[in-house]
PDB file of C-alpha atoms in Angstrom:
ATOM      1  CA  ASP A   1      26.083  -9.182  35.755  1.00 89.00           C
ATOM      2  CA  ILE A   2      29.173  -7.178  36.688  1.00 96.00           C
ATOM      3  CA  GLN A   3      31.893  -9.117  38.449  1.00 97.00           C
ATOM      4  CA  MET A   4      34.292  -7.404  40.842  1.00 98.00           C
ATOM      5  CA  THR A   5      37.697  -9.014  41.288  1.00 98.00           C
ATOM      6  CA  GLN A   6      39.503  -7.782  44.364  1.00 98.00           C
ATOM      7  CA  SER A   7      43.178  -8.367  45.146  1.00 98.00           C
ATOM      8  CA  PRO A   8      44.933  -9.434  47.178  1.00 98.00           C
ATOM      9  CA  SER A   9      42.548 -11.555  49.224  1.00 97.00           C
ATOM     10  CA  SER A  10      44.729 -10.977  52.260  1.00 97.00           C
ATOM     11  CA  LEU A  11      47.890  -9.155  53.190  1.00 97.00           C
ATOM     12  CA  SER A  12      50.143  -8.751  56.185  1.00 97.00           C
ATOM     13  CA  ALA A  13      51.486  -5.328  56.947  1.00 96.00           C
ATOM     14  CA  SER A  14      53.060  -3.344  59.741  1.00 96.00           C
ATOM     15  CA  VAL A  15      51.911  -0.153  61.390  1.00 96.00           C
ATOM     16  CA  GLY A  16      53.095   2.730  59.248  1.00 96.00           C
ATOM     17  CA  ASP A  17      53.134   0.753  56.006  1.00 97.00           C
ATOM     18  CA  ARG A  18      51.493   1.971  52.821  1.00 98.00           C
ATOM     19  CA  VAL A  19      48.816  -0.481  51.722  1.00 98.00           C
ATOM     20  CA  THR A  20      47.135  -0.743  48.327  1.00 98.00           C
ATOM     21  CA  ILE A  21      44.075  -2.817  47.471  1.00 98.00           C
ATOM     22  CA  THR A  22      42.725  -3.191  43.949  1.00 98.00           C
ATOM     23  CA  CYS A  23      39.307  -3.925  42.468  1.00 98.00           C
ATOM     24  CA  ARG A  24      38.771  -4.725  38.814  1.00 98.00           C
ATOM     25  CA  ALA A  25      35.349  -4.629  37.212  1.00 98.00           C
ATOM     26  CA  SER A  26      34.378  -7.022  34.435  1.00 98.00           C
ATOM     27  CA  GLN A  27      33.070  -4.055  32.460  1.00 98.00           C
ATOM     28  CA  GLY A  28      33.260  -0.302  32.753  1.00 98.00           C
ATOM     29  CA  ILE A  29      31.415   1.120  35.748  1.00 97.00           C
ATOM     30  CA  ARG A  30      32.457   4.796  35.456  1.00 97.00           C
ATOM     31  CA  ASN A  31      33.161   5.816  39.070  1.00 97.00           C
ATOM     32  CA  ASP A  32      30.167   3.999  40.580  1.00 96.00           C
ATOM     33  CA  LEU A  33      32.152   2.329  43.330  1.00 97.00           C
ATOM     34  CA  GLY A  34      32.590   2.558  47.056  1.00 97.00           C
ATOM     35  CA  TRP A  35      35.085   1.108  49.513  1.00 98.00           C
ATOM     36  CA  TYR A  36      33.957  -0.360  52.817  1.00 97.00           C
ATOM     37  CA  GLN A  37      35.750  -1.424  55.962  1.00 97.00           C
ATOM     38  CA  GLN A  38      34.377  -4.243  58.086  1.00 94.00           C
ATOM     39  CA  LYS A  39      35.573  -5.207  61.530  1.00 93.00           C
ATOM     40  CA  PRO A  40      34.495  -8.498  63.143  1.00 87.00           C
ATOM     41  CA  GLY A  41      30.891  -8.429  64.291  1.00 82.00           C
ATOM     42  CA  LYS A  42      30.309  -4.946  62.921  1.00 86.00           C
ATOM     43  CA  ALA A  43      28.462  -3.520  59.919  1.00 84.00           C
ATOM     44  CA  PRO A  44      30.635  -2.425  57.014  1.00 89.00           C
ATOM     45  CA  LYS A  45      31.525   1.249  57.158  1.00 93.00           C
ATOM     46  CA  ARG A  46      31.816   3.209  53.947  1.00 95.00           C
ATOM     47  CA  LEU A  47      35.199   4.934  53.575  1.00 97.00           C
ATOM     48  CA  ILE A  48      35.114   6.122  49.976  1.00 97.00           C
ATOM     49  CA  TYR A  49      32.251   6.877  47.594  1.00 96.00           C
ATOM     50  CA  ALA A  50      32.245   7.715  43.901  1.00 96.00           C
ATOM     51  CA  ALA A  51      35.605   5.933  43.676  1.00 98.00           C
ATOM     52  CA  SER A  52      37.661   8.763  45.124  1.00 98.00           C
ATOM     53  CA  SER A  53      35.557  10.889  47.496  1.00 97.00           C
ATOM     54  CA  LEU A  54      36.349  10.559  51.170  1.00 97.00           C
ATOM     55  CA  GLN A  55      33.359   9.868  53.382  1.00 96.00           C
ATOM     56  CA  SER A  56      32.895  12.521  56.060  1.00 95.00           C
ATOM     57  CA  GLY A  57      34.722  11.626  59.256  1.00 96.00           C
ATOM     58  CA  VAL A  58      37.082   9.143  57.627  1.00 97.00           C
ATOM     59  CA  PRO A  59      40.796   9.809  58.202  1.00 98.00           C
ATOM     60  CA  SER A  60      42.676  11.334  55.291  1.00 98.00           C
ATOM     61  CA  ARG A  61      45.153   8.440  55.214  1.00 98.00           C
ATOM     62  CA  PHE A  62      42.460   6.607  53.230  1.00 98.00           C
ATOM     63  CA  SER A  63      42.193   7.461  49.550  1.00 98.00           C
ATOM     64  CA  GLY A  64      40.577   5.975  46.488  1.00 98.00           C
ATOM     65  CA  SER A  65      41.315   6.277  42.822  1.00 98.00           C
ATOM     66  CA  GLY A  66      40.307   4.850  39.494  1.00 98.00           C
ATOM     67  CA  SER A  67      37.557   4.898  36.947  1.00 98.00           C
ATOM     68  CA  GLY A  68      36.150   2.508  34.395  1.00 97.00           C
ATOM     69  CA  THR A  69      37.408  -0.947  35.290  1.00 98.00           C
ATOM     70  CA  GLU A  70      40.295  -0.492  37.725  1.00 98.00           C
ATOM     71  CA  PHE A  71      40.093   0.974  41.194  1.00 98.00           C
ATOM     72  CA  THR A  72      42.459   1.327  44.117  1.00 98.00           C
ATOM     73  CA  LEU A  73      42.095   1.897  47.833  1.00 98.00           C
ATOM     74  CA  THR A  74      45.256   3.194  49.488  1.00 98.00           C
ATOM     75  CA  ILE A  75      46.017   3.508  53.170  1.00 98.00           C
ATOM     76  CA  SER A  76      49.012   5.836  53.308  1.00 98.00           C
ATOM     77  CA  SER A  77      50.213   4.895  56.781  1.00 97.00           C
ATOM     78  CA  LEU A  78      48.536   1.879  58.334  1.00 97.00           C
ATOM     79  CA  GLN A  79      47.298   2.387  61.887  1.00 96.00           C
ATOM     80  CA  PRO A  80      46.391  -0.283  64.469  1.00 94.00           C
ATOM     81  CA  GLU A  81      42.679   0.441  64.069  1.00 95.00           C
ATOM     82  CA  ASP A  82      42.886  -0.214  60.312  1.00 96.00           C
ATOM     83  CA  PHE A  83      43.316  -3.967  60.644  1.00 93.00           C
ATOM     84  CA  ALA A  84      40.061  -5.151  59.157  1.00 96.00           C
ATOM     85  CA  THR A  85      38.552  -6.549  55.980  1.00 97.00           C
ATOM     86  CA  TYR A  86      37.995  -4.182  53.074  1.00 98.00           C
ATOM     87  CA  TYR A  87      35.442  -4.548  50.284  1.00 98.00           C
ATOM     88  CA  CYS A  88      34.651  -2.671  47.140  1.00 98.00           C
ATOM     89  CA  LEU A  89      31.009  -2.388  46.061  1.00 97.00           C
ATOM     90  CA  GLN A  90      29.825  -1.354  42.605  1.00 97.00           C
ATOM     91  CA  HIS A  91      26.426   0.204  41.959  1.00 96.00           C
ATOM     92  CA  ASN A  92      26.725   0.953  38.252  1.00 96.00           C
ATOM     93  CA  SER A  93      24.305  -1.891  37.527  1.00 96.00           C
ATOM     94  CA  TYR A  94      21.695  -0.519  39.951  1.00 94.00           C
ATOM     95  CA  PRO A  95      19.340  -1.963  41.098  1.00 95.00           C
ATOM     96  CA  GLN A  96      21.848  -4.809  41.210  1.00 96.00           C
ATOM     97  CA  LEU A  97      24.962  -4.308  43.329  1.00 97.00           C
ATOM     98  CA  THR A  98      28.127  -6.398  43.543  1.00 97.00           C
ATOM     99  CA  PHE A  99      30.750  -6.665  46.273  1.00 97.00           C
ATOM    100  CA  GLY A 100      34.340  -7.571  45.595  1.00 98.00           C
ATOM    101  CA  GLY A 101      35.686 -10.652  47.316  1.00 97.00           C
ATOM    102  CA  GLY A 102      37.282  -8.748  50.178  1.00 98.00           C
ATOM    103  CA  THR A 103      40.831  -8.116  51.410  1.00 98.00           C
ATOM    104  CA  LYS A 104      41.775  -9.022  54.949  1.00 97.00           C
ATOM    105  CA  VAL A 105      44.476  -6.750  56.304  1.00 97.00           C
ATOM    106  CA  GLU A 106      46.398  -8.461  59.083  1.00 95.00           C
ATOM    107  CA  ILE A 107      49.206  -7.454  61.392  1.00 87.00           C
ATOM    108  CA  LYS A 108      52.662  -8.590  60.334  1.00 87.00           C
TER     109      LYS A 108
ATOM    110  CA  GLU B   1      18.036   3.793  68.807  1.00 94.00           C
ATOM    111  CA  VAL B   2      17.892   2.247  65.358  1.00 94.00           C
ATOM    112  CA  GLN B   3      17.393  -1.505  65.576  1.00 96.00           C
ATOM    113  CA  LEU B   4      17.096  -4.216  62.981  1.00 97.00           C
ATOM    114  CA  VAL B   5      16.213  -7.701  64.168  1.00 97.00           C
ATOM    115  CA  GLU B   6      16.277 -10.576  61.716  1.00 98.00           C
ATOM    116  CA  SER B   7      14.370 -13.822  62.208  1.00 98.00           C
ATOM    117  CA  GLY B   8      13.249 -16.857  60.279  1.00 98.00           C
ATOM    118  CA  GLY B   9      16.540 -18.622  59.702  1.00 97.00           C
ATOM    119  CA  GLY B  10      17.120 -22.271  60.389  1.00 98.00           C
ATOM    120  CA  LEU B  11      17.993 -25.645  58.930  1.00 98.00           C
ATOM    121  CA  VAL B  12      16.180 -26.478  55.704  1.00 98.00           C
ATOM    122  CA  GLN B  13      16.537 -29.192  53.101  1.00 98.00           C
ATOM    123  CA  PRO B  14      17.664 -28.398  49.572  1.00 98.00           C
ATOM    124  CA  GLY B  15      14.778 -27.400  47.355  1.00 98.00           C
ATOM    125  CA  ARG B  16      12.632 -26.160  50.229  1.00 98.00           C
ATOM    126  CA  SER B  17      11.621 -22.610  51.129  1.00 98.00           C
ATOM    127  CA  LEU B  18      12.218 -20.219  53.971  1.00 98.00           C
ATOM    128  CA  ARG B  19      11.015 -16.689  54.706  1.00 98.00           C
ATOM    129  CA  LEU B  20      13.245 -14.254  56.530  1.00 98.00           C
ATOM    130  CA  SER B  21      11.896 -11.233  58.342  1.00 98.00           C
ATOM    131  CA  CYS B  22      13.539  -8.066  59.591  1.00 98.00           C
ATOM    132  CA  ALA B  23      11.774  -5.970  62.199  1.00 98.00           C
ATOM    133  CA  ALA B  24      12.859  -2.340  62.158  1.00 98.00           C
ATOM    134  CA  SER B  25      12.530   0.230  64.897  1.00 97.00           C
ATOM    135  CA  GLY B  26      13.930   3.585  65.942  1.00 96.00           C
ATOM    136  CA  PHE B  27      13.578   5.301  62.569  1.00 96.00           C
ATOM    137  CA  THR B  28      10.971   6.155  59.941  1.00 97.00           C
ATOM    138  CA  PHE B  29      11.085   2.864  58.066  1.00 97.00           C
ATOM    139  CA  ASP B  30       9.271   4.031  54.943  1.00 96.00           C
ATOM    140  CA  ASP B  31      11.871   6.772  54.342  1.00 96.00           C
ATOM    141  CA  TYR B  32      14.709   4.372  53.583  1.00 97.00           C
ATOM    142  CA  ALA B  33      15.839   1.709  51.169  1.00 97.00           C
ATOM    143  CA  MET B  34      16.719  -1.648  52.660  1.00 98.00           C
ATOM    144  CA  HIS B  35      19.033  -4.532  51.769  1.00 97.00           C
ATOM    145  CA  TRP B  36      19.697  -8.175  52.433  1.00 98.00           C
ATOM    146  CA  VAL B  37      23.382  -9.071  52.545  1.00 97.00           C
ATOM    147  CA  ARG B  38      24.746 -12.525  53.332  1.00 97.00           C
ATOM    148  CA  GLN B  39      28.026 -13.996  54.424  1.00 95.00           C
ATOM    149  CA  ALA B  40      28.785 -17.677  54.049  1.00 96.00           C
ATOM    150  CA  PRO B  41      31.022 -19.251  56.708  1.00 92.00           C
ATOM    151  CA  GLY B  42      34.568 -18.024  56.250  1.00 90.00           C
ATOM    152  CA  LYS B  43      33.649 -16.078  53.120  1.00 94.00           C
ATOM    153  CA  GLY B  44      33.153 -12.462  52.134  1.00 95.00           C
ATOM    154  CA  LEU B  45      30.053 -10.341  51.895  1.00 96.00           C
ATOM    155  CA  GLU B  46      27.529 -10.969  49.132  1.00 97.00           C
ATOM    156  CA  TRP B  47      24.821  -8.443  48.405  1.00 97.00           C
ATOM    157  CA  VAL B  48      21.619 -10.433  47.910  1.00 98.00           C
ATOM    158  CA  SER B  49      18.828  -7.967  47.288  1.00 98.00           C
ATOM    159  CA  GLY B  50      17.719  -4.387  47.757  1.00 98.00           C
ATOM    160  CA  ILE B  51      14.435  -2.498  47.772  1.00 98.00           C
ATOM    161  CA  SER B  52      13.738   1.203  47.618  1.00 97.00           C
ATOM    162  CA  TRP B  53      11.571   3.029  50.133  1.00 97.00           C
ATOM    163  CA  ASN B  54       8.367   2.550  48.127  1.00 96.00           C
ATOM    164  CA  SER B  55       9.277  -0.808  46.538  1.00 97.00           C
ATOM    165  CA  GLY B  56       9.610   0.989  43.205  1.00 96.00           C
ATOM    166  CA  SER B  57      13.177  -0.254  42.669  1.00 96.00           C
ATOM    167  CA  ILE B  58      14.103  -3.830  43.466  1.00 97.00           C
ATOM    168  CA  GLY B  59      17.273  -5.700  42.599  1.00 97.00           C
ATOM    169  CA  TYR B  60      18.763  -9.159  43.066  1.00 98.00           C
ATOM    170  CA  ALA B  61      22.125 -10.801  42.767  1.00 97.00           C
ATOM    171  CA  ASP B  62      22.267 -13.149  39.802  1.00 97.00           C
ATOM    172  CA  SER B  63      22.862 -16.041  42.216  1.00 97.00           C
ATOM    173  CA  VAL B  64      19.353 -15.633  43.693  1.00 98.00           C
ATOM    174  CA  LYS B  65      17.370 -14.069  40.862  1.00 98.00           C
ATOM    175  CA  GLY B  66      14.204 -16.034  40.152  1.00 98.00           C
ATOM    176  CA  ARG B  67      14.395 -17.869  43.498  1.00 98.00           C
ATOM    177  CA  PHE B  68      14.336 -15.100  46.111  1.00 98.00           C
ATOM    178  CA  THR B  69      11.801 -12.294  46.496  1.00 98.00           C
ATOM    179  CA  ILE B  70      12.319  -9.210  48.610  1.00 98.00           C
ATOM    180  CA  SER B  71       9.372  -7.246  49.943  1.00 98.00           C
ATOM    181  CA  ARG B  72       8.538  -4.743  52.604  1.00 98.00           C
ATOM    182  CA  ASP B  73       5.497  -3.782  54.616  1.00 98.00           C
ATOM    183  CA  ASN B  74       5.909  -0.159  55.604  1.00 97.00           C
ATOM    184  CA  ALA B  75       2.837  -0.295  57.827  1.00 97.00           C
ATOM    185  CA  LYS B  76       4.506  -3.050  59.849  1.00 98.00           C
ATOM    186  CA  ASN B  77       8.053  -1.629  59.680  1.00 98.00           C
ATOM    187  CA  SER B  78       9.194  -4.943  58.281  1.00 98.00           C
ATOM    188  CA  LEU B  79      11.401  -6.274  55.513  1.00 98.00           C
ATOM    189  CA  TYR B  80      11.123  -9.797  54.128  1.00 98.00           C
ATOM    190  CA  LEU B  81      13.068 -12.224  51.988  1.00 98.00           C
ATOM    191  CA  GLN B  82      11.173 -15.165  50.552  1.00 98.00           C
ATOM    192  CA  MET B  83      13.694 -17.819  49.605  1.00 98.00           C
ATOM    193  CA  ASN B  84      12.553 -20.672  47.374  1.00 98.00           C
ATOM    194  CA  SER B  85      14.403 -23.603  45.799  1.00 98.00           C
ATOM    195  CA  LEU B  86      17.157 -23.311  48.380  1.00 98.00           C
ATOM    196  CA  ARG B  87      20.582 -24.730  47.609  1.00 98.00           C
ATOM    197  CA  ALA B  88      23.536 -25.709  49.748  1.00 97.00           C
ATOM    198  CA  GLU B  89      25.371 -22.630  48.501  1.00 97.00           C
ATOM    199  CA  ASP B  90      22.680 -20.407  50.051  1.00 98.00           C
ATOM    200  CA  THR B  91      23.988 -21.411  53.486  1.00 98.00           C
ATOM    201  CA  ALA B  92      25.025 -18.171  55.155  1.00 98.00           C
ATOM    202  CA  LEU B  93      24.352 -15.606  57.811  1.00 96.00           C
ATOM    203  CA  TYR B  94      21.751 -13.243  56.352  1.00 97.00           C
ATOM    204  CA  TYR B  95      21.856  -9.620  57.408  1.00 97.00           C
ATOM    205  CA  CYS B  96      19.201  -6.976  57.029  1.00 97.00           C
ATOM    206  CA  ALA B  97      20.687  -3.535  56.400  1.00 96.00           C
ATOM    207  CA  LYS B  98      19.240  -0.056  56.254  1.00 96.00           C
ATOM    208  CA  ASP B  99      20.447   2.344  53.596  1.00 95.00           C
ATOM    209  CA  ILE B 100      20.794   6.046  54.277  1.00 92.00           C
ATOM    210  CA  GLY B 101      18.671   7.110  51.301  1.00 92.00           C
ATOM    211  CA  HIS B 102      15.235   6.562  49.789  1.00 94.00           C
ATOM    212  CA  ASP B 103      16.833   4.569  47.005  1.00 93.00           C
ATOM    213  CA  TYR B 104      20.114   2.674  47.101  1.00 91.00           C
ATOM    214  CA  GLY B 105      21.686   3.960  43.908  1.00 91.00           C
ATOM    215  CA  ASP B 106      24.606   5.186  46.034  1.00 89.00           C
ATOM    216  CA  PRO B 107      24.586   2.468  48.698  1.00 91.00           C
ATOM    217  CA  ASN B 108      25.612   3.131  52.257  1.00 91.00           C
ATOM    218  CA  PHE B 109      24.616   0.601  54.909  1.00 91.00           C
ATOM    219  CA  ASP B 110      23.809   2.068  58.290  1.00 87.00           C
ATOM    220  CA  PRO B 111      23.208   0.042  60.362  1.00 91.00           C
ATOM    221  CA  TRP B 112      22.595  -3.602  59.934  1.00 90.00           C
ATOM    222  CA  GLY B 113      21.257  -6.343  62.186  1.00 93.00           C
ATOM    223  CA  GLN B 114      22.928  -9.249  63.910  1.00 93.00           C
ATOM    224  CA  GLY B 115      21.915 -11.676  61.207  1.00 95.00           C
ATOM    225  CA  THR B 116      19.949 -14.898  61.003  1.00 97.00           C
ATOM    226  CA  LEU B 117      21.637 -18.140  60.031  1.00 97.00           C
ATOM    227  CA  VAL B 118      20.300 -20.173  57.145  1.00 98.00           C
ATOM    228  CA  THR B 119      21.660 -23.685  56.725  1.00 98.00           C
ATOM    229  CA  VAL B 120      20.650 -25.667  53.667  1.00 98.00           C
ATOM    230  CA  SER B 121      21.437 -29.326  54.110  1.00 97.00           C
ATOM    231  CA  SER B 122      19.842 -32.720  53.827  1.00 96.00           C
TER     232      SER B 122
END
């Protein structure tokens, strides 16, 4: 199976900071990856699909990049509503999917 | 309003079985792929299993393959997860989630239910 290693597992940041989260795949997955945001008690919301395409309605401060085995989610200027847990999810091995371990973004 | 209501969780001994159900309403159930996703206490999300609209595509996480079986009954607007040979590490809150497509080759969960807790312990 494809393993997704996400880092860091948590980070503390201030409003306005630039934040970068990384996912590494155990083998090449082309661009078959999405980024999801989950707030407590809520379903995960997809922010990015196909590694770098912004989901409709998602603020442009979110961006994704990467292909193959290394992927990045960047929040260019962290806003109060962005404090949440972020996950990557690969679907290259469809019908099997794999989440990364998650990154909790906390207020500094 | 789209609703997903999970049931069937509980306390079960290691090695025993449990069947989870998810009752769907507010949308045309047989148009969409469905998922089971779990979250162990204090841990991240783990995708468990998915099934396409017509059950033609089914997938499992390696951690449950051979022990869990996903199924759906489109006539009853219901999704199921048969869990056999349960282990302590299967302890988690199990969520049922609707995808936005017939298949889930480009997964997007919207929405999911409140979850049902499965505790595996002697």
